[in-house]
Tab-separated table of N, CA, C and O in Angstrom:
chain	number	residue	atom	x	y	z
A	379	MET	N	102.502	87.201	64.054
A	379	MET	CA	102.758	89.032	64.014
A	379	MET	C	101.751	89.516	64.245
A	379	MET	O	101.434	90.696	65.009
A	380	LYS	N	100.553	88.755	63.661
A	380	LYS	CA	99.065	89.870	64.063
A	380	LYS	C	98.393	89.718	65.438
A	380	LYS	O	98.054	90.822	65.790
A	381	PHE	N	99.277	88.828	66.186
A	381	PHE	CA	98.867	88.819	67.473
A	381	PHE	C	99.319	89.853	68.460
A	381	PHE	O	98.791	90.732	69.277
A	382	ILE	N	100.528	90.125	67.992
A	382	ILE	CA	101.484	91.338	68.465
A	382	ILE	C	100.668	92.893	68.487
A	382	ILE	O	100.750	93.484	68.923
A	383	THR	N	100.412	92.792	66.987
A	383	THR	CA	99.982	93.659	66.353
A	383	THR	C	98.768	93.885	67.375
A	383	THR	O	98.571	95.343	67.341
A	384	LYS	N	97.640	93.113	67.334
A	384	LYS	CA	96.543	93.301	67.963
A	384	LYS	C	96.468	93.477	69.599
A	384	LYS	O	95.580	94.368	69.561
A	385	LEU	N	97.485	92.878	70.076
A	385	LEU	CA	98.097	93.395	71.609
A	385	LEU	C	98.184	94.503	71.700
A	385	LEU	O	97.786	95.502	72.671
A	386	LEU	N	99.120	95.463	70.354
A	386	LEU	CA	99.433	96.749	70.850
A	386	LEU	C	98.708	97.912	70.869
A	386	LEU	O	98.337	98.817	71.459
A	387	ARG	N	97.424	97.414	69.884
A	387	ARG	CA	96.503	98.009	69.759
A	387	ARG	C	95.295	98.382	70.703
A	387	ARG	O	94.487	98.842	70.796
A	388	ASP	N	95.646	97.009	71.609
A	388	ASP	CA	94.137	96.747	72.450
A	388	ASP	C	94.404	97.913	73.801
A	388	ASP	O	95.443	97.484	74.380
A	389	GLU	N	93.590	98.591	73.916
A	389	GLU	CA	93.888	99.817	75.026
A	389	GLU	C	92.913	99.349	76.169
A	389	GLU	O	92.924	100.152	77.118
A	390	GLN	N	92.140	97.821	76.157
A	390	GLN	CA	91.233	97.987	77.237
A	390	GLN	C	91.944	98.056	78.442
A	390	GLN	O	91.316	98.596	79.624
A	391	GLY	N	93.304	97.269	78.510
A	391	GLY	CA	94.124	97.316	79.868
A	391	GLY	C	94.346	98.520	80.160
A	391	GLY	O	94.603	98.915	81.637
A	392	ALA	N	95.034	99.407	79.209
A	392	ALA	CA	95.482	100.676	79.639
A	392	ALA	C	93.904	101.760	80.299
A	392	ALA	O	94.486	102.158	81.424
A	393	THR	N	92.927	101.230	80.071
A	393	THR	CA	91.797	102.117	80.227
A	393	THR	C	91.629	101.610	81.610
A	393	THR	O	91.315	102.525	82.740
A	394	ALA	N	91.749	99.881	81.694
A	394	ALA	CA	91.306	99.564	83.412
A	394	ALA	C	92.235	100.378	84.256
A	394	ALA	O	92.200	100.663	85.342
A	395	ILE	N	93.724	100.297	83.894
A	395	ILE	CA	94.435	101.136	84.959
A	395	ILE	C	94.456	102.216	85.047
A	395	ILE	O	94.670	102.977	86.096
A	396	GLU	N	94.068	102.945	84.293
A	396	GLU	CA	93.973	104.701	84.345
A	396	GLU	C	92.511	104.817	85.355
A	396	GLU	O	92.494	105.500	86.475
A	397	TYR	N	91.788	104.116	85.137
A	397	TYR	CA	90.567	103.742	85.990
A	397	TYR	C	90.443	103.503	87.685
A	397	TYR	O	90.323	104.293	88.742
A	398	GLY	N	91.736	102.591	87.564
A	398	GLY	CA	92.179	102.324	88.965
A	398	GLY	C	92.969	103.314	89.821
A	398	GLY	O	92.908	103.506	90.572
A	399	LEU	N	94.128	103.725	89.001
A	399	LEU	CA	94.814	105.239	89.696
A	399	LEU	C	93.652	106.179	89.873
A	399	LEU	O	93.887	106.867	91.173
A	400	ILE	N	92.704	106.541	88.991
A	400	ILE	CA	91.792	107.353	89.514
A	400	ILE	C	91.109	107.213	90.796
A	400	ILE	O	90.697	108.073	91.575
A	401	ALA	N	90.777	105.810	90.894
A	401	ALA	CA	89.532	105.374	91.945
A	401	ALA	C	90.631	105.763	93.080
A	401	ALA	O	90.303	106.238	94.278
A	402	ALA	N	92.250	105.279	93.240
A	402	ALA	CA	92.849	105.364	94.273
A	402	ALA	C	93.313	106.602	94.710
A	402	ALA	O	93.137	106.569	96.018
A	403	LEU	N	93.361	107.610	93.771
A	403	LEU	CA	93.459	109.039	94.163
A	403	LEU	C	92.377	109.524	94.612
A	403	LEU	O	92.692	110.108	95.732
A	404	ILE	N	91.233	108.999	94.487
A	404	ILE	CA	90.102	109.638	95.388
A	404	ILE	C	89.643	108.924	96.506
A	404	ILE	O	89.657	109.839	97.399
A	405	ALA	N	90.060	107.827	96.436
A	405	ALA	CA	90.181	107.315	97.953
A	405	ALA	C	91.343	107.862	98.419
A	405	ALA	O	90.947	108.380	100.226
A	406	VAL	N	92.554	108.309	98.054
A	406	VAL	CA	93.504	108.578	99.109
A	406	VAL	C	93.005	110.302	99.591
A	406	VAL	O	93.039	110.960	101.015
A	407	ALA	N	92.285	110.901	98.659
A	407	ALA	CA	91.711	112.207	98.727
A	407	ALA	C	90.962	112.315	100.015
A	407	ALA	O	90.920	112.988	101.059
A	408	ALA	N	89.927	111.150	99.671
A	408	ALA	CA	88.435	110.706	100.633
A	408	ALA	C	88.913	110.726	102.243
A	408	ALA	O	88.483	111.211	103.411
A	409	ILE	N	90.167	109.915	102.047
A	409	ILE	CA	90.587	109.579	103.264
A	409	ILE	C	91.467	110.639	104.138
A	409	ILE	O	91.362	110.856	105.441
A	410	THR	N	92.205	111.585	103.678
A	410	THR	CA	93.047	112.504	103.864
A	410	THR	C	91.752	113.780	104.635
A	410	THR	O	91.812	114.243	105.745
A	411	ALA	N	90.546	113.785	103.703
A	411	ALA	CA	89.774	114.676	104.015
A	411	ALA	C	88.812	114.236	105.547
A	411	ALA	O	88.532	115.005	106.418
A	412	MET	N	88.558	113.052	105.544
A	412	MET	CA	87.723	112.543	106.589
A	412	MET	C	88.582	112.343	107.669
A	412	MET	O	88.140	112.563	108.805
A	413	SER	N	90.098	112.099	107.489
A	413	SER	CA	91.135	112.266	108.893
A	413	SER	C	90.926	113.673	109.304
A	413	SER	O	91.006	113.693	110.438
A	414	THR	N	90.984	114.556	108.480
A	414	THR	CA	91.416	116.130	109.227
A	414	THR	C	89.921	116.347	109.767
A	414	THR	O	89.722	117.010	110.702
A	415	LEU	N	88.723	116.554	109.169
A	415	LEU	CA	87.203	116.134	109.574
A	415	LEU	C	87.093	115.860	110.690
A	415	LEU	O	86.742	116.371	111.632
A	416	GLY	N	87.768	114.561	110.999
A	416	GLY	CA	87.574	113.589	112.372
A	416	GLY	C	88.261	114.437	113.401
A	416	GLY	O	87.757	114.467	114.262
A	417	THR	N	89.268	114.514	113.145
A	417	THR	CA	90.140	115.556	114.329
A	417	THR	C	89.664	116.791	114.648
A	417	THR	O	89.240	116.930	115.782
A	418	GLU	N	88.857	117.334	113.765
A	418	GLU	CA	88.373	118.900	113.792
A	418	GLU	C	86.927	118.636	115.030
A	418	GLU	O	86.682	119.135	115.659
A	419	LEU	N	86.249	117.453	114.331
A	419	LEU	CA	85.180	117.444	114.962
A	419	LEU	C	85.339	116.853	116.079
A	419	LEU	O	84.970	116.891	117.384
A	420	THR	N	85.970	115.442	116.632
A	420	THR	CA	86.755	115.443	117.818
A	420	THR	C	87.341	116.622	118.944
A	420	THR	O	86.708	116.864	120.214
A	421	GLU	N	88.171	117.595	118.448
A	421	GLU	CA	88.096	118.617	119.164
A	421	GLU	C	86.988	119.587	119.292
A	421	GLU	O	87.104	119.892	120.669
A	422	THR	N	86.268	119.700	118.742
A	422	THR	CA	84.909	120.565	118.935
A	422	THR	C	83.890	119.849	119.917
A	422	THR	O	83.390	120.581	120.504
A	423	PHE	N	83.776	118.246	119.873
A	423	PHE	CA	82.717	117.890	120.696
A	423	PHE	C	83.596	117.571	122.128
A	423	PHE	O	82.860	117.835	123.142
A	424	SER	N	84.933	117.630	122.351
A	424	SER	CA	85.705	117.973	123.551
A	424	SER	C	85.150	119.280	124.299
A	424	SER	O	84.946	118.974	125.399
A	425	THR	N	85.194	120.006	123.101
A	425	THR	CA	85.207	121.555	123.969
A	425	THR	C	84.068	121.716	124.395
A	425	THR	O	83.443	122.406	125.722
A	426	VAL	N	82.626	121.374	123.197
A	426	VAL	CA	81.748	121.602	124.071
A	426	VAL	C	81.096	120.512	125.056
A	426	VAL	O	80.592	121.262	126.039
A	427	SER	N	81.630	119.304	125.457
A	427	SER	CA	81.457	118.523	126.344
A	427	SER	C	82.160	119.044	127.795
A	427	SER	O	81.466	119.074	128.797
A	428	SER	N	83.031	119.685	127.589
A	428	SER	CA	83.874	120.372	128.367
A	428	SER	C	83.000	121.428	129.122
A	428	SER	O	82.896	122.070	130.456
A	429	GLN	N	82.674	122.353	128.052
A	429	GLN	CA	81.924	123.608	129.013
A	429	GLN	C	80.454	122.786	129.457
A	429	GLN	O	79.977	123.658	130.324
A	430	LEU	N	79.998	122.304	128.637
A	430	LEU	CA	78.320	121.704	129.420
A	430	LEU	C	78.769	121.215	130.685
A	430	LEU	O	78.076	121.156	131.641
A	431	GLY	N	79.982	120.544	130.802
A	431	GLY	CA	80.047	119.858	132.228
A	431	GLY	C	80.554	120.835	133.013
A	431	GLY	O	80.055	121.004	134.289
A	432	ALA	N	81.458	122.010	132.563
A	432	ALA	CA	81.689	123.228	133.594
A	432	ALA	C	80.187	123.792	134.325
A	432	ALA	O	80.112	124.511	135.022
A	433	ASN	N	79.560	123.999	132.961
A	433	ASN	CA	78.127	124.606	133.269
A	433	ASN	C	77.378	123.736	134.679
A	433	ASN	O	76.391	124.438	135.283
A	434	ASN	N	77.433	122.486	134.127
A	434	ASN	CA	76.656	121.732	135.086
A	434	ASN	C	77.127	121.821	136.414
A	434	ASN	O	76.415	121.201	137.363
A	435	THR	N	78.321	121.864	136.635
A	435	THR	CA	78.895	121.775	137.856
A	435	THR	C	78.718	123.013	138.713
A	435	THR	O	78.509	123.291	139.847
A	436	VAL	N	78.560	124.019	138.058
A	436	VAL	CA	78.328	125.630	138.811
A	436	VAL	C	76.881	125.706	138.662
A	436	VAL	O	76.334	126.284	140.184
A	437	SER	N	76.140	125.401	138.037
A	437	SER	CA	74.653	125.671	138.156
A	437	SER	C	73.914	124.406	139.046
A	437	SER	O	72.984	124.158	139.676
A	438	GLY	N	74.526	122.885	139.538
A	438	GLY	CA	73.864	121.696	139.811
A	438	GLY	C	74.409	122.098	141.631
A	438	GLY	O	74.019	121.401	142.485
């Protein structure tokens, strides 16, 4: 009986699970933000590259 009471009072496992869930949520948010930022950067660099290419063919 003491073992069960002690087990119910032990909050170490619950704390570890909470930290794991927080870390998972942060990872999901970071991946989402980086994916969005990566797409926008790709579009920006493509635009700059095409503009530079157009300028080089006109002046070259």
